[in-house]
PDB file of C-alpha atoms in Angstrom:
ATOM      1  CA  GLU U 593      10.269 -21.041  -8.171  1.00 60.00           C
ATOM      2  CA  PHE U 594      13.805 -22.139  -8.988  1.00 66.00           C
ATOM      3  CA  HIS U 595      15.197 -25.072 -10.945  1.00 71.00           C
ATOM      4  CA  TYR U 596      18.647 -26.076 -12.150  1.00 70.00           C
ATOM      5  CA  ALA U 597      19.269 -25.997 -15.897  1.00 74.00           C
ATOM      6  CA  PRO U 598      19.520 -29.515 -17.368  1.00 77.00           C
ATOM      7  CA  ASP U 599      22.880 -28.627 -18.907  1.00 71.00           C
ATOM      8  CA  TRP U 600      24.182 -27.947 -15.395  1.00 68.00           C
ATOM      9  CA  THR U 601      22.773 -30.988 -13.608  1.00 75.00           C
ATOM     10  CA  GLY U 602      24.129 -33.184 -16.397  1.00 77.00           C
ATOM     11  CA  ARG U 603      27.717 -32.094 -15.810  1.00 70.00           C
ATOM     12  CA  SER U 604      30.027 -34.386 -13.864  1.00 69.00           C
ATOM     13  CA  ASP U 605      31.494 -31.396 -11.980  1.00 58.00           C
ATOM     14  CA  ALA U 606      28.151 -29.759 -11.158  1.00 67.00           C
ATOM     15  CA  MET U 607      27.827 -28.337  -7.644  1.00 60.00           C
ATOM     16  CA  PRO U 608      24.648 -27.292  -5.783  1.00 65.00           C
ATOM     17  CA  LEU U 609      24.117 -23.675  -4.780  1.00 58.00           C
ATOM     18  CA  SER U 610      23.773 -24.775  -1.172  1.00 57.00           C
ATOM     19  CA  ARG U 611      22.991 -27.788   0.986  1.00 60.00           C
ATOM     20  CA  SER U 612      19.383 -26.623   1.112  1.00 62.00           C
ATOM     21  CA  LEU U 613      19.171 -26.712  -2.715  1.00 66.00           C
ATOM     22  CA  PRO U 614      20.627 -30.104  -3.711  1.00 76.00           C
ATOM     23  CA  LEU U 615      21.086 -30.972  -7.383  1.00 78.00           C
ATOM     24  CA  GLN U 616      17.823 -32.282  -8.800  1.00 82.00           C
ATOM     25  CA  SER U 617      15.674 -31.893 -11.892  1.00 82.00           C
ATOM     26  CA  GLU U 618      12.499 -31.000  -9.961  1.00 81.00           C
ATOM     27  CA  PRO U 619      11.900 -27.295  -9.197  1.00 80.00           C
ATOM     28  CA  PHE U 620      12.151 -25.778  -5.719  1.00 72.00           C
ATOM     29  CA  ARG U 621       9.123 -23.743  -4.715  1.00 70.00           C
ATOM     30  CA  GLY U 622       8.099 -21.304  -2.002  1.00 61.00           C
ATOM     31  CA  LYS U 623       9.709 -21.810   1.379  1.00 57.00           C
ATOM     32  CA  HIS U 624      12.378 -24.138  -0.022  1.00 58.00           C
ATOM     33  CA  ALA U 625      13.910 -21.548  -2.372  1.00 58.00           C
ATOM     34  CA  ARG U 626      13.011 -18.220  -0.717  1.00 52.00           C
ATOM     35  CA  PRO U 627      15.495 -18.294   2.217  1.00 50.00           C
ATOM     36  CA  PHE U 628      18.498 -18.690  -0.098  1.00 53.00           C
ATOM     37  CA  PHE U 629      17.503 -16.028  -2.609  1.00 52.00           C
ATOM     38  CA  ALA U 630      15.999 -13.460  -0.227  1.00 55.00           C
ATOM     39  CA  GLY U 631      19.232 -11.575   0.379  1.00 66.00           C
ATOM     40  CA  ILE U 632      20.894 -11.875  -3.038  1.00 71.00           C
ATOM     41  CA  LEU U 633      22.480  -8.574  -4.011  1.00 75.00           C
ATOM     42  CA  PRO U 634      21.743  -7.009  -7.414  1.00 73.00           C
ATOM     43  CA  ASP U 635      24.632  -5.300  -9.162  1.00 75.00           C
ATOM     44  CA  GLU U 636      23.356  -1.817  -8.306  1.00 74.00           C
ATOM     45  CA  ALA U 637      23.282  -2.724  -4.595  1.00 75.00           C
ATOM     46  CA  LYS U 638      26.833  -4.104  -4.711  1.00 80.00           C
ATOM     47  CA  ALA U 639      28.061  -0.723  -5.912  1.00 80.00           C
ATOM     48  CA  GLU U 640      26.783   0.858  -2.663  1.00 80.00           C
ATOM     49  CA  LEU U 641      28.460  -1.616  -0.312  1.00 85.00           C
ATOM     50  CA  PRO U 642      31.406  -0.606   1.851  1.00 85.00           C
ATOM     51  CA  THR U 643      34.759  -2.112   0.943  1.00 89.00           C
ATOM     52  CA  LEU U 644      37.231  -3.824   3.217  1.00 93.00           C
ATOM     53  CA  ASP U 645      39.975  -1.202   2.972  1.00 91.00           C
ATOM     54  CA  LEU U 646      43.262  -2.502   4.332  1.00 96.00           C
ATOM     55  CA  CYS U 647      46.162  -0.443   5.647  1.00 95.00           C
ATOM     56  CA  GLU U 648      49.440  -0.021   3.763  1.00 95.00           C
ATOM     57  CA  ALA U 649      51.119  -2.678   5.910  1.00 96.00           C
ATOM     58  CA  ALA U 650      48.763  -5.299   4.433  1.00 97.00           C
ATOM     59  CA  GLY U 651      50.630  -5.310   1.128  1.00 97.00           C
ATOM     60  CA  ALA U 652      49.446  -5.046  -2.450  1.00 97.00           C
ATOM     61  CA  GLU U 653      48.309  -8.671  -2.809  1.00 98.00           C
ATOM     62  CA  ALA U 654      46.045  -8.591   0.253  1.00 98.00           C
ATOM     63  CA  LYS U 655      44.639  -5.183  -0.650  1.00 97.00           C
ATOM     64  CA  ALA U 656      43.809  -6.375  -4.170  1.00 97.00           C
ATOM     65  CA  ALA U 657      42.182  -9.560  -2.845  1.00 98.00           C
ATOM     66  CA  ALA U 658      40.039  -7.570  -0.387  1.00 97.00           C
ATOM     67  CA  ALA U 659      38.972  -5.101  -3.069  1.00 95.00           C
ATOM     68  CA  ALA U 660      37.973  -7.969  -5.390  1.00 95.00           C
ATOM     69  CA  LEU U 661      35.614  -9.650  -2.895  1.00 96.00           C
ATOM     70  CA  ASP U 662      32.347  -9.928  -4.831  1.00 93.00           C
ATOM     71  CA  TRP U 663      29.682 -10.257  -2.153  1.00 93.00           C
ATOM     72  CA  GLN U 664      26.611 -12.200  -3.270  1.00 92.00           C
ATOM     73  CA  VAL U 665      24.202 -12.059  -0.333  1.00 89.00           C
ATOM     74  CA  GLY U 666      23.794  -9.319   2.257  1.00 89.00           C
ATOM     75  CA  THR U 667      21.633  -7.945   5.019  1.00 88.00           C
ATOM     76  CA  GLY U 668      21.817  -4.965   7.348  1.00 88.00           C
ATOM     77  CA  PHE U 669      20.381  -4.446  10.817  1.00 89.00           C
ATOM     78  CA  ALA U 670      20.633  -2.282  13.931  1.00 89.00           C
ATOM     79  CA  LEU U 671      21.086  -3.625  17.432  1.00 86.00           C
ATOM     80  CA  GLY U 672      20.482  -2.251  20.889  1.00 77.00           C
ATOM     81  CA  GLU U 673      19.820   1.321  21.918  1.00 79.00           C
ATOM     82  CA  ALA U 674      21.696   4.460  21.038  1.00 80.00           C
ATOM     83  CA  PRO U 675      23.864   5.782  23.873  1.00 78.00           C
ATOM     84  CA  GLU U 676      23.303   9.349  25.015  1.00 81.00           C
ATOM     85  CA  GLY U 677      24.634  11.653  22.317  1.00 78.00           C
ATOM     86  CA  GLY U 678      25.322   8.737  19.943  1.00 81.00           C
ATOM     87  CA  PHE U 679      23.693   6.453  17.403  1.00 86.00           C
ATOM     88  CA  THR U 680      22.315   2.918  17.393  1.00 88.00           C
ATOM     89  CA  PRO U 681      25.032   0.389  16.432  1.00 91.00           C
ATOM     90  CA  SER U 682      24.563  -0.784  12.837  1.00 92.00           C
ATOM     91  CA  PHE U 683      25.634  -4.062  11.276  1.00 94.00           C
ATOM     92  CA  LEU U 684      26.177  -5.273   7.737  1.00 92.00           C
ATOM     93  CA  GLU U 685      26.440  -9.008   7.083  1.00 94.00           C
ATOM     94  CA  LEU U 686      27.798 -10.090   3.681  1.00 93.00           C
ATOM     95  CA  VAL U 687      28.336 -13.575   2.251  1.00 94.00           C
ATOM     96  CA  LEU U 688      30.444 -14.883  -0.626  1.00 94.00           C
ATOM     97  CA  ALA U 689      30.595 -18.502  -1.827  1.00 92.00           C
ATOM     98  CA  GLY U 690      32.732 -20.109  -4.509  1.00 92.00           C
ATOM     99  CA  ASP U 691      35.256 -22.780  -5.372  1.00 93.00           C
ATOM    100  CA  PRO U 692      36.549 -24.214  -2.060  1.00 93.00           C
ATOM    101  CA  ASP U 693      40.239 -23.942  -2.952  1.00 95.00           C
ATOM    102  CA  GLN U 694      39.886 -20.424  -4.322  1.00 96.00           C
ATOM    103  CA  ILE U 695      37.847 -19.290  -1.314  1.00 96.00           C
ATOM    104  CA  ALA U 696      40.437 -20.729   1.077  1.00 97.00           C
ATOM    105  CA  ALA U 697      43.296 -19.016  -0.768  1.00 98.00           C
ATOM    106  CA  THR U 698      41.470 -15.671  -0.950  1.00 98.00           C
ATOM    107  CA  PHE U 699      40.573 -15.791   2.728  1.00 98.00           C
ATOM    108  CA  ALA U 700      44.146 -16.641   3.734  1.00 98.00           C
ATOM    109  CA  THR U 701      45.480 -13.689   1.725  1.00 98.00           C
ATOM    110  CA  VAL U 702      42.985 -11.187   3.136  1.00 98.00           C
ATOM    111  CA  ARG U 703      43.393 -12.556   6.657  1.00 98.00           C
ATOM    112  CA  ALA U 704      47.170 -12.147   6.465  1.00 98.00           C
ATOM    113  CA  GLY U 705      46.684  -8.566   5.315  1.00 98.00           C
ATOM    114  CA  LEU U 706      44.347  -7.764   8.194  1.00 98.00           C
ATOM    115  CA  ALA U 707      46.721  -9.381  10.673  1.00 98.00           C
ATOM    116  CA  ALA U 708      49.573  -7.233   9.338  1.00 98.00           C
ATOM    117  CA  CYS U 709      47.514  -4.106  10.034  1.00 98.00           C
ATOM    118  CA  ILE U 710      46.956  -4.858  13.725  1.00 98.00           C
ATOM    119  CA  GLY U 711      48.936  -2.469  15.871  1.00 97.00           C
ATOM    120  CA  SER U 712      49.248   0.212  13.203  1.00 96.00           C
ATOM    121  CA  GLN U 713      47.416   3.437  12.361  1.00 94.00           C
ATOM    122  CA  GLN U 714      45.274   4.034   9.277  1.00 94.00           C
ATOM    123  CA  PHE U 715      43.881   7.253   7.858  1.00 92.00           C
ATOM    124  CA  ILE U 716      40.316   6.875   6.581  1.00 86.00           C
ATOM    125  CA  GLU U 717      38.825   9.591   4.422  1.00 80.00           C
ATOM    126  CA  ASP U 718      36.099  11.577   6.222  1.00 74.00           C
ATOM    127  CA  GLY U 719      37.022   9.759   9.426  1.00 78.00           C
ATOM    128  CA  GLY U 720      40.559  10.744  10.317  1.00 86.00           C
ATOM    129  CA  ASP U 721      43.148   8.585  12.057  1.00 92.00           C
ATOM    130  CA  PHE U 722      42.244   5.149  13.395  1.00 94.00           C
ATOM    131  CA  ALA U 723      44.173   2.785  15.652  1.00 95.00           C
ATOM    132  CA  ILE U 724      43.858  -0.836  14.473  1.00 97.00           C
ATOM    133  CA  GLU U 725      43.417  -3.479  17.161  1.00 97.00           C
ATOM    134  CA  GLU U 726      42.710  -7.190  17.272  1.00 97.00           C
ATOM    135  CA  VAL U 727      39.249  -8.461  18.261  1.00 95.00           C
ATOM    136  CA  SER U 728      39.369 -11.762  20.137  1.00 92.00           C
ATOM    137  CA  LEU U 729      37.071 -14.442  18.752  1.00 92.00           C
ATOM    138  CA  ALA U 730      36.102 -17.952  19.753  1.00 89.00           C
ATOM    139  CA  ALA U 731      36.541 -20.821  17.287  1.00 93.00           C
ATOM    140  CA  ILE U 732      33.928 -19.915  14.651  1.00 95.00           C
ATOM    141  CA  GLY U 733      33.955 -21.619  11.260  1.00 96.00           C
ATOM    142  CA  ASP U 734      37.185 -23.020   9.833  1.00 97.00           C
ATOM    143  CA  ASP U 735      39.179 -19.797  10.147  1.00 97.00           C
ATOM    144  CA  ARG U 736      38.495 -16.284  11.332  1.00 97.00           C
ATOM    145  CA  ILE U 737      39.907 -12.889  12.250  1.00 98.00           C
ATOM    146  CA  GLY U 738      38.468  -9.887  14.063  1.00 97.00           C
ATOM    147  CA  VAL U 739      39.777  -6.332  13.696  1.00 97.00           C
ATOM    148  CA  ARG U 740      38.769  -3.032  15.281  1.00 97.00           C
ATOM    149  CA  TRP U 741      39.337   0.429  13.820  1.00 95.00           C
ATOM    150  CA  ARG U 742      39.144   2.927  16.711  1.00 93.00           C
ATOM    151  CA  GLN U 743      39.100   6.616  15.840  1.00 91.00           C
ATOM    152  CA  SER U 744      42.027   8.121  17.700  1.00 87.00           C
ATOM    153  CA  ASP U 745      42.062  11.808  16.805  1.00 81.00           C
ATOM    154  CA  GLN U 746      38.737  12.997  18.243  1.00 74.00           C
ATOM    155  CA  PRO U 747      38.585  15.188  21.397  1.00 65.00           C
ATOM    156  CA  GLU U 748      37.355  13.500  24.585  1.00 66.00           C
ATOM    157  CA  GLY U 749      33.555  13.537  24.822  1.00 62.00           C
ATOM    158  CA  SER U 750      32.906  14.105  21.107  1.00 71.00           C
ATOM    159  CA  ASP U 751      31.379  11.528  18.783  1.00 80.00           C
ATOM    160  CA  ARG U 752      33.945   9.043  17.541  1.00 86.00           C
ATOM    161  CA  TRP U 753      33.761   6.208  15.043  1.00 89.00           C
ATOM    162  CA  ASP U 754      34.325   2.649  16.194  1.00 93.00           C
ATOM    163  CA  ILE U 755      34.381   0.004  13.456  1.00 94.00           C
ATOM    164  CA  ARG U 756      34.717  -3.710  14.077  1.00 96.00           C
ATOM    165  CA  SER U 757      35.027  -6.274  11.299  1.00 96.00           C
ATOM    166  CA  VAL U 758      34.782 -10.029  11.694  1.00 97.00           C
ATOM    167  CA  LEU U 759      35.847 -12.145   8.712  1.00 98.00           C
ATOM    168  CA  ILE U 760      35.060 -15.864   8.817  1.00 98.00           C
ATOM    169  CA  ARG U 761      35.635 -18.756   6.443  1.00 97.00           C
ATOM    170  CA  ALA U 762      33.265 -21.707   6.745  1.00 96.00           C
ATOM    171  CA  GLY U 763      34.062 -24.259   4.056  1.00 94.00           C
ATOM    172  CA  ALA U 764      33.614 -22.604   0.665  1.00 94.00           C
ATOM    173  CA  VAL U 765      31.955 -19.509   2.155  1.00 95.00           C
ATOM    174  CA  ILE U 766      33.347 -16.209   3.453  1.00 97.00           C
ATOM    175  CA  VAL U 767      31.236 -14.169   5.866  1.00 97.00           C
ATOM    176  CA  TRP U 768      32.013 -10.534   6.666  1.00 97.00           C
ATOM    177  CA  ILE U 769      30.260  -8.825   9.574  1.00 96.00           C
ATOM    178  CA  ASN U 770      30.974  -5.109   9.742  1.00 95.00           C
ATOM    179  CA  GLU U 771      29.742  -3.138  12.754  1.00 95.00           C
ATOM    180  CA  VAL U 772      29.795   0.651  12.977  1.00 92.00           C
ATOM    181  CA  GLU U 773      29.257   2.621  16.182  1.00 91.00           C
ATOM    182  CA  ILE U 774      29.262   6.412  16.453  1.00 87.00           C
ATOM    183  CA  ASN U 775      29.158   7.583  20.040  1.00 85.00           C
ATOM    184  CA  PRO U 776      31.097   9.659  22.587  1.00 83.00           C
ATOM    185  CA  THR U 777      32.132   6.670  24.719  1.00 77.00           C
ATOM    186  CA  ALA U 778      35.565   5.083  24.641  1.00 75.00           C
ATOM    187  CA  GLN U 779      34.231   1.507  24.560  1.00 83.00           C
ATOM    188  CA  PRO U 780      31.812  -0.125  22.105  1.00 88.00           C
ATOM    189  CA  VAL U 781      28.158  -0.314  23.105  1.00 89.00           C
ATOM    190  CA  VAL U 782      27.952  -3.886  21.771  1.00 91.00           C
ATOM    191  CA  GLY U 783      30.128  -6.104  23.948  1.00 90.00           C
ATOM    192  CA  SER U 784      32.718  -8.506  22.583  1.00 90.00           C
ATOM    193  CA  ASP U 785      30.704 -11.557  23.678  1.00 92.00           C
ATOM    194  CA  GLU U 786      27.627 -10.216  21.913  1.00 93.00           C
ATOM    195  CA  LEU U 787      29.631  -9.550  18.748  1.00 94.00           C
ATOM    196  CA  ALA U 788      31.001 -13.103  18.857  1.00 93.00           C
ATOM    197  CA  ALA U 789      27.462 -14.461  19.268  1.00 94.00           C
ATOM    198  CA  ILE U 790      26.305 -12.492  16.218  1.00 94.00           C
ATOM    199  CA  ALA U 791      29.190 -13.919  14.202  1.00 95.00           C
ATOM    200  CA  ALA U 792      28.461 -17.471  15.339  1.00 94.00           C
ATOM    201  CA  ALA U 793      24.771 -17.093  14.478  1.00 94.00           C
ATOM    202  CA  ALA U 794      25.669 -15.864  10.991  1.00 93.00           C
ATOM    203  CA  VAL U 795      27.694 -19.017  10.358  1.00 94.00           C
ATOM    204  CA  GLU U 796      24.931 -21.243  11.762  1.00 92.00           C
ATOM    205  CA  ARG U 797      22.456 -19.685   9.313  1.00 87.00           C
ATOM    206  CA  LEU U 798      24.513 -20.632   6.283  1.00 86.00           C
ATOM    207  CA  PRO U 799      22.602 -23.025   4.047  1.00 72.00           C
TER     208      PRO U 799
END
């Protein structure tokens, strides 16, 4: 069961947690509250989350904004089958909501940093050198950017890391979908259309 505190609902600037939980004095029970709270991240879980590490070309402001992203809701899942000699692609979906103007400004800063990294190389600890490429996306949400980190220093035929990140702003919400593939193939197992569909579905599920 969940209910808004009277002190909050009585404020002129009060905002609901989501469209599915409008401001009201009556409590929300069972199926009405569970979907929103099911994936909320406790502090100890946040400490284990990966960070959106930007390259040096992103600049100090973008790197600081990315490091300060305080994800509130998250879920992880695997998709498809592992290729021969590789591993099943894994996904992490994280969500952050806040003041609309602040969210828009934060997203714009991080997006600009990611865009500045495209076409460069980045060294990632325990991973080696990665080439950074753009991931094409359809019009999802209000703004978006897709970036791929492709491990570039592994011998042909050996397992290599392939990381694709999709960052989307939908109103006052930022969604980050991070996919990791470890396999000996040069191309991702999950196709670009499938990745775009996953991103679109994540935005559609927003409350």
